[in-house]
Amino acid sequence: MRCAYFDAGVCRSCTLMGTSYDRQVADRDARARAALGPGVDWLEPVTGPDHGYRNRAKLVVAGTVEAPTLGILDESGEGVDLTDCGLYPPSVVAAAHELARFVTLARLTPYDVPSRAGELKYLLVTASPDDELMVRFVLRSTEAVARLRKHLPGLRERLPRLTVASANIQPVHAAVLEGEQEIPLTSSTELRMHLNHLDLRLPARSFFQTNSVVAAALYCQVAAWVDGCAPATVWDLYCGVGGFALHCAAPGRAVTGVETSEAAVEAARRTAAAAALPGTRFLAGDATAFAMGEPAPPDLVVVNPPRRGLGAELAGWLETSGVRRVVYSSCHLPSMERDLAAMPSLRPRTARMVDMFPQTAHLEVVALLERQDR
């Protein structure tokens, strides 16, 4: 992949730009193998396209109403326009160009970080595998919401695949992407994410894997491992909108997903109902508190924690719980290594590097852990 922004020196986010994709994959795979240590049966890496793969764009809005920039900020706080970034699929690139024009039309004043003035901070654009779009306007206040509503029909005419739009209110001057208040601008509040045999539902403030193609393969891998273990009971901790849990559902199997986001839990429940998946339940709550509050562990636990990892308390519970198998999906090797060190009885039996973030040093690893009786 070649990138004009990288070649011009205006963006260095893709630290491996210019390195062949085969070399990138090999290097990330080697790092994953070294982190998990010897004795692991490694499968071939999961790979996808090396460009156009990011289903979500986090665009910092800067510049002026008449000449907005959508991209990042440089070291001085000035906007750098990245609307044609090669990591975005064509649907997101097209949306970014239309949104730049929309900023001018709706008179949305870009937020200026040095002066702390302006309204529009970010544009968050998500594309489904079917190229339906969700656009979220992150604003400093509700001042511009009426103008958004007024001009939104015209935007939807130019972006007919725009199905979900909302305004997120983030009033503080801080490096915080979004606020607690979400104001729907369309009747639909969830983006349909069709992966494999499921129509997952993505609410505005919920987590979803960055790379839809690779995420679909990741879900299939985890489901295959779970089916091979044939557990009667499964917990999916940090379940999000239910991707792992719903892929692992099967007749005669009880699957419980736990997630702090009530919106994500409700979305998972709706997907399960629409897909007629029996034996699934989804609970809103803290994963650690749930696990420690249950009278007995399940046959298998799936964990997909945030970058910080499981933490000492949950890792300690898994170590002493007696659960026989754990499927651990991680986007941050150091936290995974720390968690594995806290669970010496649960050792990786088989693992796979999942190439979720081409052109960068980031990677995902998924491993099937089995208890080693002493």
Coordinates of C-alpha atoms in Angstrom, one line a residue:
M1 CA 0.0 0.0 0.0
R2 CA 1.2 3.5 -0.9
C3 CA 0.0 6.5 1.0
A4 CA 0.3 10.1 -0.2
Y5 CA -0.2 11.4 3.4
F6 CA 2.7 9.3 4.7
D7 CA 4.9 10.1 1.7
A8 CA 4.3 13.8 2.3
G9 CA 5.2 13.5 6.0
V10 CA 1.8 14.8 7.3
C11 CA 0.7 11.6 8.9
R12 CA 2.8 8.9 10.6
S13 CA -0.1 6.9 12.2
C14 CA 0.7 3.9 10.0
T15 CA 4.2 3.2 11.4
L16 CA 4.8 0.2 9.1
M17 CA 3.8 2.0 5.8
G18 CA 6.2 0.9 3.1
T19 CA 6.9 -2.5 4.7
S20 CA 5.5 -5.4 2.6
Y21 CA 2.4 -6.9 4.0
D22 CA 3.9 -10.4 4.1
R23 CA 6.7 -9.1 6.2
Q24 CA 4.3 -7.3 8.5
V25 CA 2.3 -10.5 9.1
A26 CA 5.4 -12.6 9.7
D27 CA 6.8 -10.1 12.2
R28 CA 3.5 -9.8 14.1
D29 CA 3.1 -13.5 14.2
A30 CA 6.7 -13.9 15.5
R31 CA 6.0 -11.4 18.3
A32 CA 2.8 -13.3 19.3
R33 CA 4.6 -16.6 19.4
A34 CA 7.4 -15.2 21.5
A35 CA 5.0 -13.6 24.0
L36 CA 3.0 -16.9 24.6
G37 CA 6.2 -19.0 24.9
P38 CA 6.9 -22.6 24.0
G39 CA 4.5 -25.6 23.9
V40 CA 1.8 -23.8 21.9
D41 CA 0.2 -25.2 18.7
W42 CA 0.2 -22.2 16.4
L43 CA -2.2 -21.9 13.5
E44 CA -1.6 -19.9 10.4
P45 CA -2.3 -16.2 11.0
V46 CA -5.8 -14.8 10.1
T47 CA -5.3 -12.1 7.5
G48 CA -7.4 -9.8 5.4
P49 CA -6.9 -6.8 3.1
D50 CA -4.0 -4.5 3.9
H51 CA -6.0 -1.4 3.0
G52 CA -9.6 -0.2 3.1
Y53 CA -10.2 -2.4 6.2
R54 CA -11.1 0.1 8.9
N55 CA -14.8 0.0 9.5
R56 CA -14.7 3.1 11.7
A57 CA -13.1 6.5 11.2
K58 CA -12.4 8.8 14.1
L59 CA -12.1 12.2 12.4
V60 CA -10.9 15.2 14.3
V61 CA -12.6 18.3 12.9
A62 CA -10.5 21.4 12.6
G63 CA -10.0 24.4 10.3
T64 CA -12.9 26.7 9.7
V65 CA -16.6 26.5 8.7
E66 CA -15.7 27.4 5.1
A67 CA -12.6 25.1 5.0
P68 CA -12.9 22.3 7.5
T69 CA -10.3 19.6 7.9
L70 CA -11.3 16.0 8.8
G71 CA -8.5 13.9 10.1
I72 CA -5.9 14.5 12.9
L73 CA -4.2 17.4 14.6
D74 CA -0.5 18.2 14.2
E75 CA 1.8 19.1 17.1
S76 CA 0.6 22.7 17.1
G77 CA -3.1 21.8 17.2
E78 CA -3.7 22.6 13.5
G79 CA -5.9 20.2 11.5
V80 CA -4.5 17.8 9.0
D81 CA -7.1 16.6 6.5
L82 CA -7.1 12.8 5.9
T83 CA -10.4 12.3 4.1
D84 CA -8.8 10.1 1.5
C85 CA -7.0 7.8 4.0
G86 CA -6.3 4.5 2.4
L87 CA -7.2 2.5 5.5
Y88 CA -10.9 3.5 5.1
P89 CA -13.2 1.6 2.7
P90 CA -14.7 3.6 -0.2
S91 CA -18.0 4.1 1.6
V92 CA -16.2 5.9 4.5
V93 CA -14.1 8.0 2.1
A94 CA -17.2 9.1 0.2
A95 CA -18.9 9.9 3.5
A96 CA -16.0 12.0 4.7
H97 CA -16.1 14.2 1.6
E98 CA -19.8 14.7 1.9
L99 CA -19.5 15.5 5.6
A100 CA -16.9 18.1 4.9
R101 CA -19.4 19.9 2.7
F102 CA -22.1 19.3 5.3
V103 CA -20.0 21.1 8.0
T104 CA -20.1 24.2 5.8
L105 CA -23.8 23.9 4.9
A106 CA -24.9 23.4 8.5
R107 CA -22.5 26.1 9.8
L108 CA -20.9 23.7 12.3
T109 CA -18.0 25.6 13.7
P110 CA -14.9 23.2 14.2
Y111 CA -13.6 23.1 17.7
D112 CA -10.3 24.9 18.0
V113 CA -8.1 23.2 20.6
P114 CA -5.7 26.0 21.3
S115 CA -8.5 28.6 21.9
R116 CA -11.0 26.2 23.3
A117 CA -13.7 27.7 21.0
G118 CA -16.1 26.1 18.5
E119 CA -18.7 23.3 18.6
L120 CA -17.9 20.3 16.4
K121 CA -15.1 18.2 17.8
Y122 CA -15.2 14.8 16.0
L123 CA -17.0 13.0 13.3
L124 CA -17.3 9.3 14.0
V125 CA -18.2 7.3 10.9
T126 CA -18.8 3.5 11.0
A127 CA -19.5 1.3 7.9
S128 CA -21.2 -2.0 8.0
P129 CA -20.1 -5.0 5.9
D130 CA -23.0 -4.0 3.6
D131 CA -21.8 -0.4 3.4
E132 CA -24.6 1.0 5.5
L133 CA -23.3 4.0 7.6
M134 CA -23.5 5.4 11.1
V135 CA -22.4 9.0 11.6
R136 CA -22.0 10.6 15.0
F137 CA -21.4 14.3 15.4
V138 CA -19.4 14.9 18.6
L139 CA -20.3 18.4 19.8
R140 CA -19.3 20.7 22.7
S141 CA -23.0 21.5 23.4
T142 CA -26.5 21.1 22.0
E143 CA -26.3 24.5 20.3
A144 CA -26.0 23.0 16.8
V145 CA -28.4 20.1 17.1
A146 CA -31.3 22.0 15.5
R147 CA -29.2 22.8 12.5
L148 CA -28.2 19.2 12.2
R149 CA -31.8 18.1 12.2
K150 CA -32.7 20.8 9.6
H151 CA -29.9 19.8 7.1
L152 CA -29.8 16.0 7.8
P153 CA -32.4 15.1 5.1
G154 CA -30.2 16.6 2.4
L155 CA -27.2 14.7 3.7
R156 CA -29.1 11.5 3.6
E157 CA -30.1 12.2 0.0
R158 CA -26.4 12.5 -0.9
L159 CA -25.5 9.5 1.3
P160 CA -28.4 7.1 0.8
R161 CA -26.7 4.4 2.8
L162 CA -26.7 6.6 5.9
T163 CA -29.0 4.8 8.3
V164 CA -28.0 6.0 11.7
A165 CA -27.1 9.5 12.8
S166 CA -26.7 11.0 16.3
A167 CA -25.2 13.9 18.2
N168 CA -22.9 13.1 21.1
I169 CA -22.4 15.9 23.6
Q170 CA -18.8 16.1 25.0
P171 CA -18.6 19.5 26.8
V172 CA -15.2 19.2 28.5
H173 CA -11.8 20.3 27.1
A174 CA -10.0 17.0 27.4
A175 CA -8.6 14.2 25.3
V176 CA -12.0 12.4 25.6
L177 CA -13.6 11.1 22.5
E178 CA -17.2 11.2 23.5
G179 CA -19.6 12.2 26.2
E180 CA -22.4 10.4 28.1
Q181 CA -25.3 12.2 26.2
E182 CA -26.3 10.7 22.9
I183 CA -29.1 12.5 20.9
P184 CA -30.6 10.3 18.1
L185 CA -31.1 12.2 14.8
T186 CA -32.7 9.2 12.9
S187 CA -35.4 6.7 13.8
S188 CA -32.8 3.9 13.6
T189 CA -30.3 3.9 16.5
E190 CA -28.4 0.7 15.6
L191 CA -26.2 -0.2 12.7
R192 CA -26.7 -3.7 11.3
M193 CA -23.4 -5.5 11.1
H194 CA -23.9 -8.7 9.1
L195 CA -21.1 -11.1 9.9
N196 CA -21.2 -14.8 8.9
H197 CA -24.7 -16.0 9.7
L198 CA -25.7 -13.2 12.1
D199 CA -27.0 -9.7 11.9
L200 CA -25.3 -8.1 14.9
R201 CA -26.6 -4.8 16.1
L202 CA -24.3 -1.9 16.9
P203 CA -25.6 1.0 19.1
A204 CA -23.9 4.3 19.0
R205 CA -21.6 4.0 22.0
S206 CA -20.7 0.3 21.7
F207 CA -17.5 -1.5 20.9
F208 CA -17.0 -3.4 17.7
Q209 CA -13.9 -4.9 16.1
T210 CA -12.1 -2.5 13.8
N211 CA -11.8 -4.9 10.9
S212 CA -15.0 -6.6 9.8
V213 CA -13.4 -9.2 7.5
V214 CA -10.9 -10.4 10.1
A215 CA -13.5 -10.1 12.9
A216 CA -15.7 -12.6 11.0
A217 CA -12.9 -15.1 10.8
L218 CA -12.0 -14.5 14.5
Y219 CA -15.6 -15.3 15.5
C220 CA -15.5 -18.5 13.4
Q221 CA -12.2 -19.6 15.0
V222 CA -13.5 -19.1 18.5
A223 CA -16.8 -20.9 17.7
A224 CA -14.8 -23.8 16.2
W225 CA -12.7 -24.2 19.4
V226 CA -15.8 -24.0 21.6
D227 CA -17.6 -26.6 19.5
G228 CA -14.6 -28.8 19.7
C229 CA -14.6 -28.6 23.5
A230 CA -18.4 -29.3 23.5
P231 CA -19.1 -27.4 26.7
A232 CA -22.6 -27.4 28.2
T233 CA -22.1 -24.0 29.7
V234 CA -20.2 -21.0 28.4
W235 CA -19.6 -17.5 29.7
D236 CA -18.6 -14.6 27.4
L237 CA -17.1 -11.9 29.6
Y238 CA -16.8 -8.4 28.1
C239 CA -19.3 -9.6 25.5
G240 CA -20.0 -6.3 23.8
V241 CA -22.9 -6.7 21.3
G242 CA -22.6 -10.5 21.6
G243 CA -20.3 -11.4 18.7
F244 CA -18.5 -14.3 20.5
A245 CA -21.5 -15.4 22.6
L246 CA -23.9 -15.6 19.7
H247 CA -21.4 -17.4 17.4
C248 CA -20.9 -20.0 20.2
A249 CA -24.6 -20.6 20.7
A250 CA -25.8 -24.2 20.0
P251 CA -28.6 -26.5 20.9
G252 CA -28.2 -27.8 24.4
R253 CA -25.6 -25.2 25.3
A254 CA -26.3 -22.4 27.8
V255 CA -24.4 -19.2 26.9
T256 CA -24.2 -16.2 29.1
G257 CA -22.8 -12.8 28.0
V258 CA -21.8 -10.1 30.4
E259 CA -21.1 -6.5 29.5
T260 CA -21.2 -3.2 31.3
S261 CA -23.0 -1.3 28.5
E262 CA -26.8 -1.8 28.8
A263 CA -27.3 -0.7 25.2
A264 CA -24.9 -3.3 24.0
V265 CA -26.6 -6.0 26.1
E266 CA -30.0 -5.0 24.7
A267 CA -28.6 -5.2 21.2
A268 CA -27.3 -8.7 21.8
R269 CA -30.6 -9.8 23.2
R270 CA -32.4 -8.5 20.0
T271 CA -29.9 -10.3 17.8
A272 CA -30.4 -13.6 19.7
A273 CA -34.2 -13.2 19.5
A274 CA -34.1 -12.4 15.7
A275 CA -31.8 -15.4 15.1
A276 CA -33.9 -17.7 17.3
L277 CA -30.8 -18.8 19.3
P278 CA -32.0 -20.7 22.4
G279 CA -30.1 -21.0 25.6
T280 CA -28.6 -17.5 25.4
R281 CA -28.8 -14.7 28.0
F282 CA -27.1 -11.4 28.3
L283 CA -26.6 -9.4 31.5
A284 CA -25.5 -5.8 32.1
G285 CA -22.8 -5.7 34.8
D286 CA -19.2 -6.0 35.7
A287 CA -17.5 -9.1 34.4
T288 CA -15.4 -9.6 37.5
A289 CA -18.3 -9.1 39.9
F290 CA -20.5 -11.5 37.9
A291 CA -17.9 -14.3 37.9
M292 CA -17.1 -14.0 41.6
G293 CA -20.8 -13.9 42.5
E294 CA -21.8 -17.1 40.7
P295 CA -22.0 -20.3 42.8
A296 CA -20.1 -22.4 40.2
P297 CA -18.0 -21.8 37.1
P298 CA -19.1 -22.8 33.6
D299 CA -17.3 -25.4 31.5
L300 CA -15.7 -22.7 29.4
V301 CA -15.1 -19.0 29.6
V302 CA -14.5 -16.6 26.7
V303 CA -12.8 -13.3 27.5
N304 CA -12.1 -10.4 25.2
P305 CA -11.0 -7.7 27.6
P306 CA -10.0 -4.1 26.8
R307 CA -6.4 -3.2 26.4
R308 CA -5.8 -3.1 30.1
G309 CA -6.5 -6.9 30.3
L310 CA -8.4 -8.9 32.8
G311 CA -6.8 -7.5 35.9
A312 CA -5.5 -9.3 38.9
E313 CA -8.9 -10.0 40.5
L314 CA -10.5 -11.7 37.5
A315 CA -7.3 -13.5 36.5
G316 CA -7.0 -14.7 40.1
W317 CA -10.6 -16.0 40.0
L318 CA -10.0 -17.9 36.8
E319 CA -6.9 -19.5 38.2
T320 CA -8.7 -20.8 41.3
S321 CA -12.1 -21.3 39.8
G322 CA -11.5 -24.8 38.4
V323 CA -12.8 -23.8 35.0
R324 CA -11.2 -26.2 32.5
R325 CA -10.9 -24.1 29.4
V326 CA -10.7 -20.4 28.6
V327 CA -10.6 -18.7 25.2
Y328 CA -8.7 -15.5 25.5
S329 CA -8.8 -12.9 22.7
S330 CA -6.5 -9.9 23.3
C331 CA -5.6 -6.7 21.4
H332 CA -2.6 -6.0 23.7
L333 CA 0.1 -8.5 24.2
P334 CA 1.7 -7.0 27.4
S335 CA -1.6 -7.2 29.3
M336 CA -2.3 -10.7 28.0
E337 CA 1.2 -11.8 29.1
R338 CA 0.5 -10.3 32.6
D339 CA -2.8 -12.1 32.8
L340 CA -1.3 -15.5 31.7
A341 CA 1.4 -15.2 34.4
A342 CA -1.4 -14.8 37.0
M343 CA -3.1 -18.0 35.7
P344 CA -0.2 -20.5 35.6
S345 CA -2.7 -23.5 35.7
L346 CA -4.3 -22.3 32.5
R347 CA -1.8 -22.7 29.7
P348 CA -2.2 -21.9 26.0
R349 CA -2.8 -25.1 24.0
T350 CA -3.4 -23.6 20.6
A351 CA -3.3 -20.0 19.4
R352 CA -3.5 -17.8 16.4
M353 CA -2.4 -14.3 15.4
V354 CA -5.3 -12.3 14.1
D355 CA -4.1 -9.4 11.8
M356 CA -6.7 -6.9 12.8
F357 CA -4.6 -3.7 12.2
P358 CA -2.4 -3.8 9.0
Q359 CA 0.2 -1.1 8.5
T360 CA 0.6 -0.7 12.3
A361 CA 2.5 -2.6 15.0
H362 CA -0.8 -3.6 16.7
L363 CA -2.1 -7.1 16.6
E364 CA -4.8 -9.4 18.0
V365 CA -4.1 -12.8 19.5
V366 CA -6.6 -15.5 20.3
A367 CA -5.7 -18.6 22.3
L368 CA -7.4 -21.6 23.8
L369 CA -6.2 -22.2 27.3
E370 CA -6.5 -25.5 29.1
R371 CA -6.1 -26.3 32.8
Q372 CA -3.0 -28.3 33.6
D373 CA -3.6 -30.5 36.6
R374 CA -0.7 -30.6 39.0

